[in-house]
Coordinates of C-alpha atoms in Angstrom, one line a residue:
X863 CA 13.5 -34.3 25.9
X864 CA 12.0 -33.3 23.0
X865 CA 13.9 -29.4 23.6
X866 CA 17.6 -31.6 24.1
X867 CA 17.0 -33.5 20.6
X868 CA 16.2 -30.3 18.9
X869 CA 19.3 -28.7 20.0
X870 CA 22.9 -29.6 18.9
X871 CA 24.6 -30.5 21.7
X872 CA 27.0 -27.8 23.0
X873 CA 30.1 -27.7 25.2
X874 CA 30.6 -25.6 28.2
X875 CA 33.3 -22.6 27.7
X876 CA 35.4 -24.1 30.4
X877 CA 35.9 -27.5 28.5
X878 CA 37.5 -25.6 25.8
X879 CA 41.5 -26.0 25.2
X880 CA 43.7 -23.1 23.7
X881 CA 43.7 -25.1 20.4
X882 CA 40.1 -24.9 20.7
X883 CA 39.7 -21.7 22.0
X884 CA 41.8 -20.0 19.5
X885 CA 40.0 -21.6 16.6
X886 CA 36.8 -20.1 18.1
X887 CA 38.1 -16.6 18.3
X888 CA 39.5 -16.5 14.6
X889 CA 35.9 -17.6 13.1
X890 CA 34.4 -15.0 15.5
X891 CA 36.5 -12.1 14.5
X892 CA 35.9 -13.3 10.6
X893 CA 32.9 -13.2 11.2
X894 CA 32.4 -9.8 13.2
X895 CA 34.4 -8.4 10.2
X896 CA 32.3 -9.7 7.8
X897 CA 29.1 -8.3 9.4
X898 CA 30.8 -4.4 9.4
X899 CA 31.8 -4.8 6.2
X900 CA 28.2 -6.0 4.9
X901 CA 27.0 -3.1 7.2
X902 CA 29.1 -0.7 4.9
X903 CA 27.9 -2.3 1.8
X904 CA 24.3 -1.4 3.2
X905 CA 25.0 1.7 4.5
X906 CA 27.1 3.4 1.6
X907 CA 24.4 4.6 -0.3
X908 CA 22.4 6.8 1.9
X909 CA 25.1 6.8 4.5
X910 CA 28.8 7.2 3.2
X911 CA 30.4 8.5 6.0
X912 CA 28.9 5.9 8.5
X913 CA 29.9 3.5 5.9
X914 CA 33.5 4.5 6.7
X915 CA 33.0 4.1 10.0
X916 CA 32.3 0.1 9.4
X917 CA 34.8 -0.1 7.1
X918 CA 37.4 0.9 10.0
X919 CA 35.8 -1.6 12.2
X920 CA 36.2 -4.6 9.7
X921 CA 39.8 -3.8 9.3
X922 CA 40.5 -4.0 13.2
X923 CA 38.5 -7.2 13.0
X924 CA 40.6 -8.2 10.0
X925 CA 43.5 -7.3 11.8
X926 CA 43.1 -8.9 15.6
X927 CA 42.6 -12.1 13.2
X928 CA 45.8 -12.1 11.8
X929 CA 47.1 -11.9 14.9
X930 CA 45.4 -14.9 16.2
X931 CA 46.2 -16.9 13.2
X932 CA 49.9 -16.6 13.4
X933 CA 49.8 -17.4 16.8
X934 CA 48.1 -20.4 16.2
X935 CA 49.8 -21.5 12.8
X936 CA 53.3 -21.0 15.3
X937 CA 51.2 -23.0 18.7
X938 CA 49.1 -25.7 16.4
X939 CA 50.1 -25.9 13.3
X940 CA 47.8 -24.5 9.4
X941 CA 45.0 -26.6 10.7
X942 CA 42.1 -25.2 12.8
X943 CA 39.8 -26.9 15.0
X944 CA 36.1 -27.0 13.0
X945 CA 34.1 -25.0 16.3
X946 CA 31.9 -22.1 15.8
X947 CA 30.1 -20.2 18.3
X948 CA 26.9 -22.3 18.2
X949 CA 29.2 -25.2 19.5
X950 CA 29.5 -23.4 22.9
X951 CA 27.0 -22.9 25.4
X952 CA 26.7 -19.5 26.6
X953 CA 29.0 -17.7 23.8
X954 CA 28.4 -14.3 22.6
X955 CA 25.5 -14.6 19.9
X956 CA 25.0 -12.2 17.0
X957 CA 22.4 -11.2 15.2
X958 CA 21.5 -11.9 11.9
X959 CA 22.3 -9.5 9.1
X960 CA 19.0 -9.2 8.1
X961 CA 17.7 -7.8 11.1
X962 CA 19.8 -4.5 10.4
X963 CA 17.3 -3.6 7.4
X964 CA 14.6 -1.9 10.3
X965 CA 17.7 -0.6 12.4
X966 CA 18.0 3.1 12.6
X967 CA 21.2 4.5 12.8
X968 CA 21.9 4.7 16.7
X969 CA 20.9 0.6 16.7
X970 CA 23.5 -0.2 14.3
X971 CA 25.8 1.3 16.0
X972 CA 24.8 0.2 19.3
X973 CA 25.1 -3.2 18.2
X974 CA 28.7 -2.3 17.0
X975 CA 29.1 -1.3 20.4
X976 CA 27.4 -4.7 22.0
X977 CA 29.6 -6.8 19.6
X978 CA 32.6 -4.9 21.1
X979 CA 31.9 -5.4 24.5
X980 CA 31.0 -8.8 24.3
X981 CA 33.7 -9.6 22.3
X982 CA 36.1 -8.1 25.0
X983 CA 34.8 -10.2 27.6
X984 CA 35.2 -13.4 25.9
X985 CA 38.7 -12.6 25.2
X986 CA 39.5 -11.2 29.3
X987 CA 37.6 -15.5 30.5
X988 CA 40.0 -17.0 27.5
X989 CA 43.1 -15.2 28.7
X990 CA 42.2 -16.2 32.3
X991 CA 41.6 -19.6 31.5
X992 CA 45.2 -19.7 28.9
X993 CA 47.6 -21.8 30.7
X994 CA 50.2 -21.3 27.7
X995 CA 52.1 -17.7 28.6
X996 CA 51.9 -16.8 24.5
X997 CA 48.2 -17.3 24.2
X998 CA 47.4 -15.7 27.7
X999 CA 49.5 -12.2 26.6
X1000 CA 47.7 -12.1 23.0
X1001 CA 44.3 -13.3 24.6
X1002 CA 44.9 -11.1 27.0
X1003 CA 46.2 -7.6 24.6
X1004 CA 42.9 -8.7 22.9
X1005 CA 40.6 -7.9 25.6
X1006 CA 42.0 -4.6 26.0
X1007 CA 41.9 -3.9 23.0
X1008 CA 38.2 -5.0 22.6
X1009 CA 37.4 -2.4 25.5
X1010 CA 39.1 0.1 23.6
X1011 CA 37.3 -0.8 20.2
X1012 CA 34.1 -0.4 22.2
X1013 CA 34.2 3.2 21.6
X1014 CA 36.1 2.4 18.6
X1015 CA 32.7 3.5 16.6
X1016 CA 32.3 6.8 18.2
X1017 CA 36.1 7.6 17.7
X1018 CA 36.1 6.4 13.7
X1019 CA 32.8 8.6 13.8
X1020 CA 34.1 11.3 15.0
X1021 CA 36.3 11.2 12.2
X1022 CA 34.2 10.5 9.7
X1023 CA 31.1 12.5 10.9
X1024 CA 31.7 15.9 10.2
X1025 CA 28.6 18.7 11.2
X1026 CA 27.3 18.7 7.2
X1027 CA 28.0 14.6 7.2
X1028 CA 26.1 14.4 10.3
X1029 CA 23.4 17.0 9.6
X1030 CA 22.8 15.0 5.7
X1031 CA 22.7 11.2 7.5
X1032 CA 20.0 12.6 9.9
X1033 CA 18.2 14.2 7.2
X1034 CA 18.1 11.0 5.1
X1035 CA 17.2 9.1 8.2
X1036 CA 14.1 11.2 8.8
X1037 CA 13.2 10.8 4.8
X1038 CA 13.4 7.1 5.2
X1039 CA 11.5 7.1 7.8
X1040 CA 8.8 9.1 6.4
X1041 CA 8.8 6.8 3.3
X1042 CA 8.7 3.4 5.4
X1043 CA 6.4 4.3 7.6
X1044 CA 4.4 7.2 8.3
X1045 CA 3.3 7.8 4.4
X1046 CA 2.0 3.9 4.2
X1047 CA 1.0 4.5 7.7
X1048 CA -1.0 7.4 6.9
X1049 CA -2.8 6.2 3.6
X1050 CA -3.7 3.2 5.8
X1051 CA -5.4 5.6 8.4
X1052 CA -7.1 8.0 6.0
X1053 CA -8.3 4.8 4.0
X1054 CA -9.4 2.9 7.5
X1055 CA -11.0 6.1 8.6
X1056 CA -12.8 7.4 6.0
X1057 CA -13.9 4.6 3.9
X1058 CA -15.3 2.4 6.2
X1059 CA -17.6 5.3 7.7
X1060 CA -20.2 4.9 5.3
X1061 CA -20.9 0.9 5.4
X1062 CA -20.5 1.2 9.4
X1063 CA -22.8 4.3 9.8
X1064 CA -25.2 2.8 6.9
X1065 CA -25.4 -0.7 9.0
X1066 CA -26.1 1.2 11.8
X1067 CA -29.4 3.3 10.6
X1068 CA -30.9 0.8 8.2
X1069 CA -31.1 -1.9 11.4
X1070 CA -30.5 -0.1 14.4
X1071 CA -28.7 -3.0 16.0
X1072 CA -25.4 -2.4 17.7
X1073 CA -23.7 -5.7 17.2
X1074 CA -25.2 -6.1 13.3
X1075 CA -22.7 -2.6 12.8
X1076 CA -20.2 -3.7 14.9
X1077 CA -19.9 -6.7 12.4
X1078 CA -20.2 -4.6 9.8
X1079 CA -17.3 -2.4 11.2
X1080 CA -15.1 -5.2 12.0
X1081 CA -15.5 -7.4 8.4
X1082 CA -14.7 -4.0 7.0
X1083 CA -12.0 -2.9 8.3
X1084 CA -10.5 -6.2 8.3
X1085 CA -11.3 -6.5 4.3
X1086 CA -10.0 -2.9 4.2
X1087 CA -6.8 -3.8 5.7
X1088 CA -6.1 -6.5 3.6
X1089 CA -6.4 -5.1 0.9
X1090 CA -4.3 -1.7 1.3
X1091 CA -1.8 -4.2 2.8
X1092 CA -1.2 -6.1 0.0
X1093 CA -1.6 -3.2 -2.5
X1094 CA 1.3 -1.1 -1.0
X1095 CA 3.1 -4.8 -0.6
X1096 CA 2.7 -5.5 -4.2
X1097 CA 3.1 -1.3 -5.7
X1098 CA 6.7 -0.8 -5.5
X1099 CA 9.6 -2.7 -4.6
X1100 CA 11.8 0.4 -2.8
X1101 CA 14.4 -0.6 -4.8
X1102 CA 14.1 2.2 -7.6
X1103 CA 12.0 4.6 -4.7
X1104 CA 14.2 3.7 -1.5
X1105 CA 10.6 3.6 0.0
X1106 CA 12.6 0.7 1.9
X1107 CA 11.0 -2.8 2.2
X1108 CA 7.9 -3.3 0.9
X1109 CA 6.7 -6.1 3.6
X1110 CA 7.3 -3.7 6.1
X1111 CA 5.1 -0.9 4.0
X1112 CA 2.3 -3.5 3.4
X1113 CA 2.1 -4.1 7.3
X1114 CA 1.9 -0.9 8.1
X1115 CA -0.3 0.0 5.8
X1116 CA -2.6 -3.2 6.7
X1117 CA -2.6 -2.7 10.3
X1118 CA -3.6 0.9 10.2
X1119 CA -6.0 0.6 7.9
X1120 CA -7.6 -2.1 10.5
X1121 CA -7.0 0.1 13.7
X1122 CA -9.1 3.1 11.3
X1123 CA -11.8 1.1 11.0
X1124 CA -12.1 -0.6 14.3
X1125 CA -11.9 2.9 15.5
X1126 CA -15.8 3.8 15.2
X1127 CA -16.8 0.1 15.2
X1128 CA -16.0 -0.6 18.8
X1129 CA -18.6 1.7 20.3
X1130 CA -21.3 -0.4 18.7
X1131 CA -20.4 -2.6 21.1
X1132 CA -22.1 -0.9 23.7
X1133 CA -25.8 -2.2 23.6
X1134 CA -27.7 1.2 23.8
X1135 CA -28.0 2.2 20.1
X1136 CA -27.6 6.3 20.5
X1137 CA -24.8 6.2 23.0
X1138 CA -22.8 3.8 20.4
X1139 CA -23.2 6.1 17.5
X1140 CA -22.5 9.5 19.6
X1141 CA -19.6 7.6 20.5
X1142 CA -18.6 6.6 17.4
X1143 CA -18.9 10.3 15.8
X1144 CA -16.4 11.2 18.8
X1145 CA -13.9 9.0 17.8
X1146 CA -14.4 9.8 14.3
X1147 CA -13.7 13.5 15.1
X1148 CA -10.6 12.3 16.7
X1149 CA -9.7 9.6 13.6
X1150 CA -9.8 13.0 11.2
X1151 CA -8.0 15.8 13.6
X1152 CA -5.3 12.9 14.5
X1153 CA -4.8 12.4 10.6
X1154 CA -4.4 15.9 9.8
X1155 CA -1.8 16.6 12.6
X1156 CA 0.5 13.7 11.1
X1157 CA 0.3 15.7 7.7
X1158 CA 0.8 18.4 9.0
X1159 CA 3.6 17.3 11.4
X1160 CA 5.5 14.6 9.2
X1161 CA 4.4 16.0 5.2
X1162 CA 4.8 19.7 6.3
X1163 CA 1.0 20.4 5.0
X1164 CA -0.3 23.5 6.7
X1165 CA -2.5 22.2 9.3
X1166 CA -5.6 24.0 8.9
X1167 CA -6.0 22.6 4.8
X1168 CA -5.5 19.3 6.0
X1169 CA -7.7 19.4 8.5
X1170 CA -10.0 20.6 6.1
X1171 CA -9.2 18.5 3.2
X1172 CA -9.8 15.8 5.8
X1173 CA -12.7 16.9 7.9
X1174 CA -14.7 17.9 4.6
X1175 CA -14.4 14.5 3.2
X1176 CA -14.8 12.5 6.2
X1177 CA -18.3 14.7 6.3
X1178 CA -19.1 14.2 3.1
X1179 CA -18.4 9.8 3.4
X1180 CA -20.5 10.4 6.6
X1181 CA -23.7 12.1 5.3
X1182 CA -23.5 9.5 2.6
X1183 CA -23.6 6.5 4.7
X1184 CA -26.5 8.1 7.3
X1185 CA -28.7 8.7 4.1
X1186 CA -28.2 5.7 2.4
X1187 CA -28.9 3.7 5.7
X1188 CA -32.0 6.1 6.6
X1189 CA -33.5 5.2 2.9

């Protein structure tokens, strides 16, 4: 009951009349066309010729509803029927604009290529359901031509993609990437990893009691990830650096922070004291060596200095937090 009051209450496709139907297909291909063209907005600085592409697609969308307005100013009259796709139960959905900020390239345009093919079998049930012979032949033009737009984006991009145009977009993909997520990512790691060591390995020799360090490890790296989380949240914007969203960085950065920490806690929840902490210096070994091969795979450092750069420190945070829990 409570699910039916929540929802507006929505009409079955079938129910729908050509007035009706009409009016629903001219505010879904506005509204299609409005989502490429905000897509080319988004795209057109760091992706110009993909930008194109979108642009094509709004003017498709732009023209299919020119086509279904004059049919229906000629059928109906100037006035539509107020219906929208939330009105009808089942209708092709779309996703909200916002979501397209984490898309990579290949999902935006394989939900170009969704909207398409959705969009073409709305149009093939309308025609079949048109009783009028105008409105079945246009419905009916439109579905084909949906199925043809499907690859519509891979045509324009053809066009528009050239080898350098395709070689730069992947290139700046990669970069933004790297910016989003595996530098926060990695400063979240190195700072989960290596800074916690000493206040887990200190609990651990100043009380020699497993679950005490475990605490210790956990309130730790939890504090840690906070922290880093909303520091890289609250550093930069993206908008000057194109780091992209800064939410996204501080979550990153948060939970791997966490998950570097929690790393060499965990063992100390094995009861025995010794067989926690040589576990724990196992998986710090792999915490360090797992750290240098992402700079040395994503920030191009040569592996052997990171792995010193890293290993040395981690050492070094190490000793520290055996002595000062042995004193």
């Amino acid at each position: 009951m409570l699910a039916r009051f929540l929802q507006p209450n929505r009409r079955d496709f079938s129910s729908l009349d050509e007035r009706e139907i009409l009016s629903l297909a001219v505010g879904s291909e506005e509204e299609d066309g409005a989502i490429y063209a905000e897509l080319a907005v988004r795209l057109a600085d760091r992706y110009p010729a993909t930008a194109r592409v979108f642009e094509g697609m709004a003017a498709e969308e732009d023209g299919h509803r020119r086509r279904l307005l004059d049919l229906y100013v000629e059928k109906f009259g100037p006035r539509l029927v107020p219906i929208r796709r939330e009105h009808v139960r089942g209708y092709i959905a779309r996703k909200p604009i916002w979501l397209t900020q984490a898309m990579s390239l290949e999902q935006v345009r394989q939900l170009a290529w969704e909207m398409e093919e959705g969009a073409a079998s709305f149009y093939a049930e309308a025609a079949r359901q048109a009783t009028d012979a105008g409105v079945r032949k246009l419905l009916g033009d439109l579905a084909v031509d949906e199925r043809k737009h499907a690859h519509l984006a891979d045509r324009l991009e053809t066009e528009s993609l050239g080898p350098e145009e395709r070689s730069a977009e992947k290139s700046e993909e990669h970069r933004q990437f790297v910016l989003t997520y595996v530098q926060p990512g990695l400063a979240g790691l190195m700072d989960g990893s290596v800074s916690t060591l000493a206040p887990v390995f200190a609990a651990a020799f100043a009380t020699g009691d497993t679950w005490s360090t475990f605490l210790v490890g956990l309130a730790a790296a939890v504090g840690a990830g906070i922290s880093m989380g909303f520091t890289e949240a609250a550093a930069d914007d993206g908008k000057l650096t194109g780091r992209g969203s800064p939410i996204t960085r501080g979550v990153v950065t948060g939970l791997m922070t966490t998950l570097g920490g929690l790393g060499h806690a965990l063992p100390y929840l094995i009861p025995h004291f010794w067989t926690a902490t040589g576990a724990a210096a196992v998986v710090v070994v792999i915490e360090l060596w797992a750290i240098a091969f992402i700079q040395n795979r994503y920030m191009q450092t040569p592996f052997w200095r990171a792995a010193l750069q890293v290993v040395l420190g981690g050492a070094l945070v190490f000793a520290a937090g055996i002595l000062i829990g042995s004193a």
